[in-house]
Amino acid sequence: MTRDQQEINWRVRVFDSLSYPTRVLKPDGTIIAVNDKFSKIFNESSSSIVGQTCRKTNPIHFPNQSFPCDNSEECPLQKTVKYKVGQSALLHTIDISGDDKWEDRVFSPILGDDGEVIFVIESFRDVTRINVLERLYGDARELIDKVVQSSVSAIIAANRRGEIILVNKAAEELFGYPADEINDIHIESCYAEGVARDIMKKLRDENLGGKGKLPVTRIDIINRSGEEIPVEMTAAIIYKDGKEEGTAGIFNDMREKLAVERELQNAQTQIGQTEKMASLGRLAAGVAHEINNPLTSILLYGNMMREKIEAENPLSKNLDYVLEDAERCRDIVKNLLAYSRQSNTSKEVFPLERLVTDSLRLLRDQRLFMHVEVVKELVNHEVLVRADLNQICQVVINLIINGIDAMEENGKLTLKTSWVEGTEKAYLEISDTGGGIPEENVSKIFDPFFTTKELGKGTGLGLSMAYGVMKENEGRIFVKKTGPEGTTFVLEFPVVTISNEIYFDSIG
Ligand SMILES: Nc1ncnc2c1ncn2[C@@H]1O[C@H](COP(=O)(O)OP(=O)(O)OP(=O)(O)O)[C@@H](O)[C@H]1O
Ligand SMILES: [Mg+2]
């Protein structure tokens, strides 16, 4: 055997041992050789195939397969000849048992001495398994994507450098970044300084939720506008081949939950306060009733004596002191009864602003206001309330005096009415520019006999009386704000919704 023959034999053996069915084509599509694998698969001898064209045999060998034979732009053989580089095409067929089959065809050109393509080797590779796996993987990925995207928790993943590589819709909303911006930010800018590093330290700590895991933790994140948002988060390190590849965090916005908790706490404090007021009210009513009867006798017999005793009598002055103090006791009893809501009310309908004008008129001692500027802001002249005008005037007077006392007779006192048309509550606000109520006293000011004023100046009954009176009149009194700039007390009244005609009838 010559060297040339040996060479040809060797090449034919290689061609026949290829595990992929392979054929050699001329540029016009004439099949000049097929390997053993090809003959075996199509159960035809190579001599019956050779000499035919691929265009003719394709429909026989590959039924159901649409091969773009007539389109030179699409036909991989023609493209291989034209561009002189290998081409590949993924073709879909249905096999004998009716299953989907995917085939990868690879076309490799063989160039002649003149550089033109003289032959093309075409091999067939069954990629059905790979394709099915790829699609399964794609489906699983799509499912995971959907789960991540539809989660109400915000999910963020970052690579080792801290660059964000995955975010879901909830994270965009929580952090306030539009989708096209969030991928450009660094994970550290989602937290206050040092927090991201602290999280990483905890993640690597085996004693905290296990290595690479962060148990549920309460922290604040920083959103796009720099606002701190309380969240509960968990996180994990993503490992690949034992090496840290990135981190993933899941965040839950706590704002709503915390607000509800705060409200609940306030409501509990309120209930405690109401219970305290109720028992103090019962005590006050008991004391007032017990004192009322002997007091009435003291005043009655004292006044009878007053009429009999001459002014020059040395005992006359002492009797005046007894009567003065007895009257003071009567005022205390009156206030106690008002606090415990045991006094009689006589309600009437009046415009809210009358409270301001009448109370100021009743405060005849204008010396009180010497260095105090009184500002009236009376709006919504038409808003009507139903209450015991005299009782409420006493409330307002006490608030005015308290305000003046707090300003040490120097400052600005504002009386402001307000009502939003269509709503059911109207308000009278009394503000001063005094030093405010110390925090530890705020919960005590409505208690009977709580006073910070010097002996003889205040009994500490003004606000407790106000509390009882407002309750009796279906209203409310509360401190809106207090601090070094001053204090604002608010009286809240239910609005009377009757037509003007009826109102004028009732007062006319
Ligand atoms: N506007 C205010 N600014 C600062 N502290 C106030 C104000 N109003 C009330 N207080 C505090 O609340 C306490 C209780 O007020 P309250 O009107 O019940 O009693 P009083 O003014 O001390 O005495 P009384 O009103 O019986 O003469 C006051 O002693 C004071 O410490
Ligand atoms: Mg007072």
Coordinates of C-alpha atoms and ligand atoms in Angstrom, one line a residue:
M1 CA 0.0 0.0 0.0
T2 CA 1.4 3.4 -1.0
R3 CA 1.8 6.2 1.5
D4 CA -1.1 8.1 -0.3
Q5 CA -3.4 5.0 0.0
Q6 CA -2.5 4.7 3.7
E7 CA -3.3 8.3 4.3
I8 CA -6.7 8.0 2.5
N9 CA -7.6 4.8 4.5
W10 CA -6.8 6.6 7.8
R11 CA -9.0 9.5 6.9
V12 CA -11.9 7.2 5.9
R13 CA -11.6 5.4 9.2
V14 CA -11.8 8.6 11.1
F15 CA -14.8 9.7 9.0
D16 CA -16.6 6.4 9.6
S17 CA -15.8 6.3 13.3
L18 CA -17.4 9.7 14.0
S19 CA -20.2 9.2 16.5
Y20 CA -22.3 11.8 14.8
P21 CA -24.1 11.1 11.5
T22 CA -22.0 13.0 9.0
R23 CA -22.2 13.6 5.2
V24 CA -20.0 15.5 2.8
L25 CA -21.7 17.8 0.3
K26 CA -20.6 19.7 -2.8
P27 CA -21.5 23.4 -2.8
D28 CA -24.5 22.6 -5.0
G29 CA -25.8 20.1 -2.4
T30 CA -24.7 16.8 -4.1
I31 CA -23.9 14.2 -1.4
I32 CA -20.5 12.8 -2.1
A33 CA -20.0 10.7 1.1
V34 CA -21.9 9.6 4.2
N35 CA -20.3 7.9 7.2
D36 CA -21.3 4.6 8.7
K37 CA -23.3 6.2 11.5
F38 CA -25.4 8.1 8.8
S39 CA -26.1 4.9 6.9
K40 CA -27.0 3.0 10.0
I41 CA -29.4 5.6 11.3
F42 CA -31.3 5.9 8.0
N43 CA -30.9 2.2 7.2
E44 CA -29.6 2.9 3.7
S45 CA -26.3 2.0 2.1
S46 CA -23.9 4.8 1.4
S47 CA -23.9 4.0 -2.3
S48 CA -27.7 4.6 -2.6
I49 CA -27.4 8.0 -0.9
V50 CA -24.2 9.3 -2.6
G51 CA -24.9 11.1 -5.8
Q52 CA -28.3 12.5 -4.6
T53 CA -28.7 16.0 -3.4
C54 CA -29.5 17.1 0.1
R55 CA -32.5 19.0 -1.2
K56 CA -34.0 15.8 -2.5
T57 CA -33.1 13.5 0.3
N58 CA -33.9 15.8 3.2
P59 CA -37.7 15.3 3.0
I60 CA -37.1 11.6 3.0
H61 CA -34.5 11.4 5.8
F62 CA -36.0 14.2 7.8
P63 CA -39.8 14.3 7.4
N64 CA -41.6 17.1 9.4
Q65 CA -38.4 19.1 9.3
S66 CA -38.7 22.5 7.6
F67 CA -35.3 23.1 6.0
P68 CA -34.9 26.5 4.3
C69 CA -33.5 25.0 1.0
D70 CA -34.9 27.7 -1.3
N71 CA -33.6 30.7 0.7
S72 CA -29.9 31.3 0.2
E73 CA -29.9 33.7 3.1
E74 CA -31.2 31.0 5.4
C75 CA -29.8 27.8 4.0
P76 CA -26.7 26.9 6.1
L77 CA -25.0 25.1 3.2
Q78 CA -25.3 28.1 0.9
K79 CA -24.2 30.4 3.8
T80 CA -21.2 28.2 4.4
V81 CA -20.2 28.4 0.8
K82 CA -20.8 32.1 0.6
Y83 CA -19.0 33.2 3.8
K84 CA -16.4 30.4 3.9
V85 CA -16.9 29.9 7.6
G86 CA -18.7 27.2 9.6
Q87 CA -22.4 27.6 10.3
S88 CA -24.8 25.8 12.6
A89 CA -28.6 25.5 12.6
L90 CA -30.9 24.2 15.3
L91 CA -33.7 22.2 13.7
H92 CA -36.9 20.9 15.2
T93 CA -38.3 17.6 14.1
I94 CA -40.8 15.0 15.4
D95 CA -39.3 11.5 15.7
I96 CA -41.0 8.2 14.8
S97 CA -42.7 7.9 18.1
G98 CA -44.1 11.4 17.8
D99 CA -41.8 13.0 20.3
D100 CA -40.1 16.4 19.9
K101 CA -36.6 16.2 18.7
W102 CA -33.9 18.9 18.4
E103 CA -31.0 18.6 16.1
D104 CA -27.9 20.7 15.9
R105 CA -26.5 20.8 12.3
V106 CA -22.9 21.9 12.0
F107 CA -21.6 22.8 8.5
S108 CA -17.8 23.0 8.1
P109 CA -16.2 24.2 4.8
I110 CA -13.3 22.5 3.1
L111 CA -11.4 25.0 1.0
G112 CA -9.6 24.3 -2.2
D113 CA -6.2 25.7 -3.3
D114 CA -7.9 28.7 -4.8
G115 CA -9.5 29.5 -1.4
E116 CA -13.0 28.7 -2.5
V117 CA -15.2 26.1 -0.8
I118 CA -15.1 22.8 -2.6
F119 CA -16.8 20.6 0.0
V120 CA -18.9 21.1 3.1
I121 CA -18.9 18.5 6.0
E122 CA -22.3 18.4 7.6
S123 CA -22.7 16.6 10.9
F124 CA -25.9 16.0 12.9
R125 CA -26.1 16.2 16.6
D126 CA -29.1 15.2 18.6
V127 CA -29.5 17.9 21.3
T128 CA -33.0 17.0 22.4
R129 CA -31.8 16.2 25.9
I130 CA -29.8 19.4 26.3
N131 CA -32.7 21.4 24.9
V132 CA -35.3 19.8 27.2
L133 CA -33.0 20.4 30.2
E134 CA -32.4 24.0 29.1
R135 CA -36.1 24.5 28.8
L136 CA -36.8 22.9 32.2
Y137 CA -34.1 25.0 33.7
G138 CA -35.6 28.1 32.0
D139 CA -39.1 27.2 33.3
A140 CA -37.7 26.7 36.8
R141 CA -35.9 30.0 36.6
E142 CA -39.0 31.7 35.4
L143 CA -41.0 30.2 38.2
I144 CA -38.4 31.4 40.8
D145 CA -38.4 34.8 39.2
K146 CA -42.2 35.0 39.4
V147 CA -42.2 33.9 43.1
V148 CA -39.5 36.5 43.9
Q149 CA -41.2 39.2 41.9
S150 CA -44.7 38.6 43.4
S151 CA -43.4 38.4 47.0
V152 CA -44.8 41.1 49.3
S153 CA -41.4 41.1 51.1
A154 CA -38.7 43.2 49.5
I155 CA -35.9 41.0 48.2
I156 CA -32.4 42.2 47.2
A157 CA -29.3 40.3 46.2
A158 CA -25.9 41.8 45.9
N159 CA -22.6 40.4 44.6
R160 CA -19.4 40.2 46.6
R161 CA -18.6 43.8 45.7
G162 CA -21.9 44.9 47.1
E163 CA -23.4 45.7 43.7
I164 CA -27.1 45.0 43.5
I165 CA -27.8 42.1 41.1
L166 CA -31.4 41.3 41.8
V167 CA -34.4 43.3 43.2
N168 CA -38.1 42.6 43.2
K169 CA -41.0 45.0 42.8
A170 CA -41.5 45.3 46.6
A171 CA -37.9 46.3 47.1
E172 CA -38.2 49.0 44.4
E173 CA -41.1 50.4 46.3
L174 CA -39.6 50.1 49.8
F175 CA -36.3 51.6 48.8
G176 CA -38.0 54.1 46.5
Y177 CA -35.8 53.5 43.5
P178 CA -37.2 53.1 40.0
A179 CA -36.3 49.8 38.3
D180 CA -33.6 51.3 36.0
E181 CA -31.8 53.0 38.9
I182 CA -31.7 50.4 41.7
N183 CA -29.2 48.2 39.8
D184 CA -26.7 51.1 39.9
I185 CA -26.7 51.6 43.6
H186 CA -24.4 50.0 46.1
I187 CA -25.9 47.9 49.0
E188 CA -24.1 50.1 51.6
S189 CA -26.2 53.1 50.5
C190 CA -29.4 51.2 51.6
Y191 CA -28.3 51.5 55.3
A192 CA -27.0 54.1 57.7
E193 CA -23.2 54.2 57.9
G194 CA -21.6 51.0 59.1
V195 CA -24.8 49.0 59.2
A196 CA -24.0 47.0 56.0
R197 CA -20.6 46.0 57.5
D198 CA -22.3 45.1 60.8
I199 CA -24.8 42.8 59.0
M200 CA -21.9 41.1 57.2
K201 CA -20.2 40.5 60.5
K202 CA -23.3 39.0 62.0
L203 CA -23.8 36.9 58.8
R204 CA -20.4 35.4 59.2
D205 CA -20.9 34.8 63.0
E206 CA -21.7 31.1 63.6
N207 CA -23.3 31.8 66.9
L208 CA -25.9 34.0 65.3
G209 CA -28.5 31.9 63.4
G210 CA -25.7 29.7 61.9
K211 CA -22.9 30.6 59.6
G212 CA -24.0 32.6 56.6
K213 CA -27.5 33.3 58.0
L214 CA -28.9 36.3 59.8
P215 CA -32.0 35.6 62.0
V216 CA -34.9 38.1 61.9
T217 CA -33.4 41.4 62.9
R218 CA -35.0 44.9 63.5
I219 CA -33.1 47.7 61.7
D220 CA -33.7 50.9 59.8
I221 CA -33.0 51.1 56.1
I222 CA -32.5 54.3 54.2
N223 CA -34.6 55.0 51.2
R224 CA -33.8 57.0 48.1
S225 CA -34.9 60.3 49.8
G226 CA -32.8 59.6 52.9
E227 CA -35.8 58.7 55.1
E228 CA -35.1 56.0 57.7
I229 CA -37.7 53.2 57.5
P230 CA -38.0 50.6 60.2
V231 CA -37.9 47.0 58.9
E232 CA -37.5 43.4 60.0
M233 CA -34.9 41.7 57.9
T234 CA -33.3 38.3 57.4
A235 CA -30.3 37.7 55.2
A236 CA -28.1 34.9 53.9
I237 CA -24.7 34.6 52.2
I238 CA -24.8 32.9 48.9
Y239 CA -21.9 30.4 48.6
K240 CA -20.5 28.8 45.4
D241 CA -18.0 26.0 45.8
G242 CA -17.6 27.0 49.4
K243 CA -16.7 30.6 48.5
E244 CA -18.8 33.7 49.3
E245 CA -20.4 34.8 46.1
G246 CA -22.9 37.4 47.3
T247 CA -25.7 38.1 49.8
A248 CA -29.5 38.1 49.7
G249 CA -31.7 40.0 52.1
I250 CA -35.5 39.9 52.7
F251 CA -37.1 43.0 54.2
N252 CA -40.5 43.6 55.7
D253 CA -41.7 47.2 56.2
M254 CA -42.6 47.7 59.9
R255 CA -44.2 51.2 59.7
E256 CA -47.8 50.0 59.7
K257 CA -47.2 47.4 62.4
L258 CA -45.4 49.9 64.6
A259 CA -48.1 52.5 64.1
V260 CA -50.8 50.0 65.2
E261 CA -48.7 49.0 68.2
R262 CA -48.3 52.7 69.1
E263 CA -52.0 53.3 68.8
L264 CA -52.7 50.2 70.9
Q265 CA -50.4 51.5 73.6
N266 CA -52.0 55.0 73.5
A267 CA -55.4 53.4 73.8
Q268 CA -54.2 51.3 76.8
T269 CA -52.8 54.5 78.5
Q270 CA -56.1 56.2 77.7
I271 CA -58.1 53.4 79.2
G272 CA -55.9 53.6 82.3
Q273 CA -56.4 57.3 82.5
T274 CA -60.1 57.0 82.1
E275 CA -60.3 54.4 84.8
K276 CA -58.2 56.6 87.1
M277 CA -60.5 59.6 86.4
A278 CA -63.6 57.5 87.1
S279 CA -62.4 56.3 90.6
L280 CA -61.1 59.7 91.5
G281 CA -64.5 61.1 90.4
R282 CA -66.3 58.7 92.7
L283 CA -64.0 59.7 95.6
A284 CA -64.5 63.4 94.8
A285 CA -68.2 63.0 94.7
G286 CA -68.3 61.2 98.1
V287 CA -66.2 63.8 99.8
A288 CA -68.2 66.7 98.2
H289 CA -71.5 65.2 99.3
E290 CA -70.2 64.6 102.9
I291 CA -68.9 68.2 103.1
N292 CA -71.8 69.8 101.4
N293 CA -74.4 69.4 104.2
P294 CA -72.3 70.6 107.1
L295 CA -71.0 73.4 104.9
T296 CA -74.5 74.5 104.1
S297 CA -75.3 74.7 107.8
I298 CA -72.0 76.6 108.5
L299 CA -72.9 79.2 105.8
L300 CA -76.6 79.4 106.9
Y301 CA -75.9 79.8 110.7
G302 CA -72.8 82.0 110.0
N303 CA -74.9 84.4 107.8
M304 CA -77.6 84.5 110.4
M305 CA -75.0 85.5 113.0
R306 CA -73.6 88.0 110.6
E307 CA -77.0 89.8 110.5
K308 CA -77.1 89.9 114.4
I309 CA -73.5 90.9 115.2
E310 CA -72.8 94.6 115.1
A311 CA -69.9 95.7 112.9
E312 CA -68.1 97.2 115.9
N313 CA -68.2 93.9 117.8
P314 CA -64.6 92.5 118.2
L315 CA -65.9 89.1 117.0
S316 CA -67.3 90.5 113.7
K317 CA -63.9 90.3 111.9
N318 CA -63.4 86.6 113.0
L319 CA -66.9 85.8 111.7
D320 CA -66.0 87.4 108.3
Y321 CA -62.9 85.1 108.2
V322 CA -65.1 82.0 109.0
L323 CA -67.6 83.0 106.3
E324 CA -64.9 83.7 103.7
D325 CA -63.3 80.4 104.2
A326 CA -66.6 78.6 104.2
E327 CA -67.4 80.2 100.9
R328 CA -64.0 79.0 99.5
C329 CA -65.0 75.5 100.7
R330 CA -68.3 75.8 98.9
D331 CA -66.4 76.7 95.6
I332 CA -64.2 73.7 96.1
V333 CA -67.3 71.5 96.6
K334 CA -68.9 73.0 93.5
N335 CA -65.8 72.2 91.4
L336 CA -65.5 68.7 92.9
L337 CA -69.2 68.1 92.0
A338 CA -68.6 69.4 88.5
Y339 CA -65.5 67.1 88.1
S340 CA -67.5 64.1 89.2
R341 CA -70.3 65.2 86.9
Q342 CA -72.8 65.4 89.7
S343 CA -73.8 69.0 89.1
N344 CA -76.8 69.9 87.1
T345 CA -76.3 71.2 83.6
S346 CA -78.6 73.3 81.6
K347 CA -77.7 73.1 78.0
E348 CA -78.3 75.6 75.2
V349 CA -77.3 76.1 71.6
F350 CA -74.9 78.9 70.9
P351 CA -72.2 79.9 68.4
L352 CA -68.8 78.6 69.5
E353 CA -67.2 82.0 69.5
R354 CA -69.6 83.2 72.2
L355 CA -67.5 81.1 74.7
V356 CA -64.5 83.4 73.9
T357 CA -66.4 86.7 74.2
D358 CA -68.4 85.7 77.3
S359 CA -65.4 84.3 79.1
L360 CA -63.3 87.3 78.5
R361 CA -66.2 89.6 79.6
L362 CA -66.6 87.5 82.8
L363 CA -62.9 87.9 83.6
R364 CA -63.5 91.4 84.8
D365 CA -60.2 91.7 86.5
Q366 CA -58.4 93.1 83.5
R367 CA -55.3 93.7 85.6
L368 CA -54.7 90.0 85.0
F369 CA -53.9 90.8 81.3
M370 CA -51.6 93.6 82.0
H371 CA -48.6 92.4 80.1
V372 CA -50.4 89.7 78.2
E373 CA -51.4 90.2 74.6
V374 CA -54.7 88.5 73.9
V375 CA -55.3 87.3 70.3
K376 CA -58.7 86.1 69.1
E377 CA -58.8 84.0 66.0
L378 CA -62.5 83.4 65.5
V379 CA -63.5 81.6 62.3
N380 CA -66.6 79.9 61.1
H381 CA -69.0 82.2 62.9
E382 CA -71.9 80.0 62.0
V383 CA -70.7 76.9 63.8
L384 CA -73.1 76.0 66.7
V385 CA -72.6 73.9 69.7
R386 CA -74.9 72.7 72.5
A387 CA -73.6 72.9 76.0
D388 CA -74.0 74.5 79.4
L389 CA -72.6 78.0 78.5
N390 CA -72.0 79.0 82.1
Q391 CA -70.1 75.8 83.0
I392 CA -68.0 75.9 79.9
C393 CA -67.2 79.6 80.5
Q394 CA -65.8 78.5 83.8
V395 CA -63.7 76.0 82.0
V396 CA -62.4 78.6 79.5
I397 CA -61.7 81.1 82.3
N398 CA -59.7 78.5 84.2
L399 CA -57.7 77.7 81.0
I400 CA -57.1 81.4 80.5
I401 CA -55.9 81.9 84.1
N402 CA -53.7 78.8 83.9
G403 CA -52.2 80.2 80.7
I404 CA -51.5 83.6 82.2
D405 CA -50.0 82.0 85.3
A406 CA -47.8 79.9 83.1
M407 CA -46.5 83.0 81.3
E408 CA -45.9 84.7 84.6
E409 CA -48.2 87.4 83.4
N410 CA -46.1 88.2 80.4
G411 CA -46.6 86.7 76.9
K412 CA -49.3 86.0 74.2
L413 CA -52.5 84.2 74.8
T414 CA -54.4 83.0 71.7
L415 CA -58.0 81.9 71.7
K416 CA -58.8 80.2 68.4
T417 CA -62.0 78.5 67.2
S418 CA -61.9 76.1 64.3
W419 CA -64.3 73.9 62.4
V420 CA -64.0 72.2 59.1
E421 CA -67.3 72.5 57.3
G422 CA -69.2 69.2 57.0
T423 CA -67.4 67.6 60.0
E424 CA -69.0 66.8 63.3
K425 CA -66.5 68.4 65.7
A426 CA -65.6 72.0 66.4
Y427 CA -62.6 73.2 68.5
L428 CA -61.6 76.0 70.8
E429 CA -57.9 76.1 71.3
I430 CA -56.3 78.1 74.1
S431 CA -52.6 78.6 73.7
D432 CA -50.0 80.4 75.8
T433 CA -46.3 81.2 75.4
G434 CA -45.5 79.9 78.9
G435 CA -42.9 77.4 79.9
G436 CA -45.0 74.3 79.3
I437 CA -46.0 71.3 81.5
P438 CA -43.1 69.1 82.5
E439 CA -43.5 65.6 80.9
E440 CA -43.9 63.9 84.3
N441 CA -46.9 66.1 85.1
V442 CA -48.8 65.7 81.9
S443 CA -50.7 62.6 83.1
K444 CA -51.5 64.2 86.4
I445 CA -52.9 67.7 85.5
F446 CA -56.5 66.5 85.3
D447 CA -56.3 64.8 88.8
P448 CA -58.3 66.7 91.5
F449 CA -56.0 68.7 93.8
F450 CA -53.0 68.4 91.5
T451 CA -51.3 71.8 91.5
T452 CA -47.8 73.1 91.2
K453 CA -48.9 76.5 92.4
E454 CA -48.0 77.9 95.8
L455 CA -50.3 77.3 98.7
G456 CA -53.4 79.4 98.6
K457 CA -52.9 80.3 94.9
G458 CA -54.3 77.2 93.3
T459 CA -56.4 74.3 94.6
G460 CA -55.7 72.1 91.6
L461 CA -59.3 71.7 90.8
G462 CA -59.6 73.8 87.7
L463 CA -58.6 71.2 85.1
S464 CA -60.3 68.3 86.9
M465 CA -63.5 70.4 86.9
A466 CA -62.9 71.2 83.2
Y467 CA -62.5 67.5 82.5
G468 CA -65.8 66.6 84.2
V469 CA -67.7 69.5 82.6
M470 CA -66.5 68.7 79.1
K471 CA -67.4 65.0 79.5
E472 CA -70.8 66.0 80.9
N473 CA -71.3 68.2 77.8
E474 CA -70.3 65.4 75.4
G475 CA -67.1 67.1 74.6
R476 CA -63.4 66.6 75.4
I477 CA -60.5 68.5 76.8
F478 CA -56.9 67.6 75.9
V479 CA -53.4 69.0 75.7
K480 CA -52.5 69.4 72.0
K481 CA -48.9 70.4 72.6
T482 CA -46.7 71.5 75.4
G483 CA -43.1 72.5 75.6
P484 CA -40.7 75.4 76.2
E485 CA -42.6 77.4 73.6
G486 CA -45.9 77.2 75.4
T487 CA -48.9 75.0 75.8
T488 CA -52.1 74.5 73.8
F489 CA -55.2 73.1 75.4
V490 CA -58.1 72.1 73.1
L491 CA -61.8 71.9 73.9
E492 CA -63.7 69.7 71.5
F493 CA -67.4 70.1 71.0
P494 CA -69.9 68.1 69.0
V495 CA -71.4 70.4 66.3
V496 CA -75.2 71.0 66.3
T497 CA -76.5 70.4 62.9
I498 CA -79.8 72.3 62.9
S499 CA -80.9 74.9 60.4
N500 CA -80.4 78.5 61.3
E501 CA -84.1 79.0 61.5
I502 CA -84.6 76.5 64.3
Y503 CA -81.5 78.0 66.1
F504 CA -82.9 81.5 66.0
D505 CA -86.3 80.2 67.1
S506 CA -84.7 78.6 70.1
I507 CA -82.7 81.6 71.2
G508 CA -85.2 84.2 69.9
Ligands
LIG1 N1 -51.1 76.4 80.5 C1 -50.4 75.8 81.4 N2 -49.0 75.8 81.3 C2 -48.3 75.1 82.2 N3 -48.8 74.4 83.2 C3 -50.1 74.3 83.4 C4 -51.0 75.0 82.4 N4 -52.3 74.7 82.8 C5 -52.2 73.9 83.9 N5 -50.9 73.6 84.2 C6 -50.4 72.8 85.3 O1 -51.5 72.0 85.7 C7 -51.8 72.2 87.1 C8 -53.2 71.9 87.4 O2 -54.0 73.0 86.8 P1 -55.4 73.3 87.4 O3 -56.1 74.3 86.7 O4 -56.2 72.0 87.6 O5 -55.1 73.7 88.9 P2 -54.5 75.1 89.4 O6 -54.5 76.1 88.3 O7 -53.1 74.7 89.9 O8 -55.4 75.5 90.5 P3 -56.9 76.0 90.4 O9 -57.2 76.0 88.9 O10 -57.8 75.1 91.2 O11 -56.9 77.4 90.9 C9 -51.3 73.6 87.4 O12 -50.9 73.7 88.8 C10 -50.0 73.6 86.5 O13 -48.9 73.0 87.1
MG2 MG -56.3 76.5 87.2

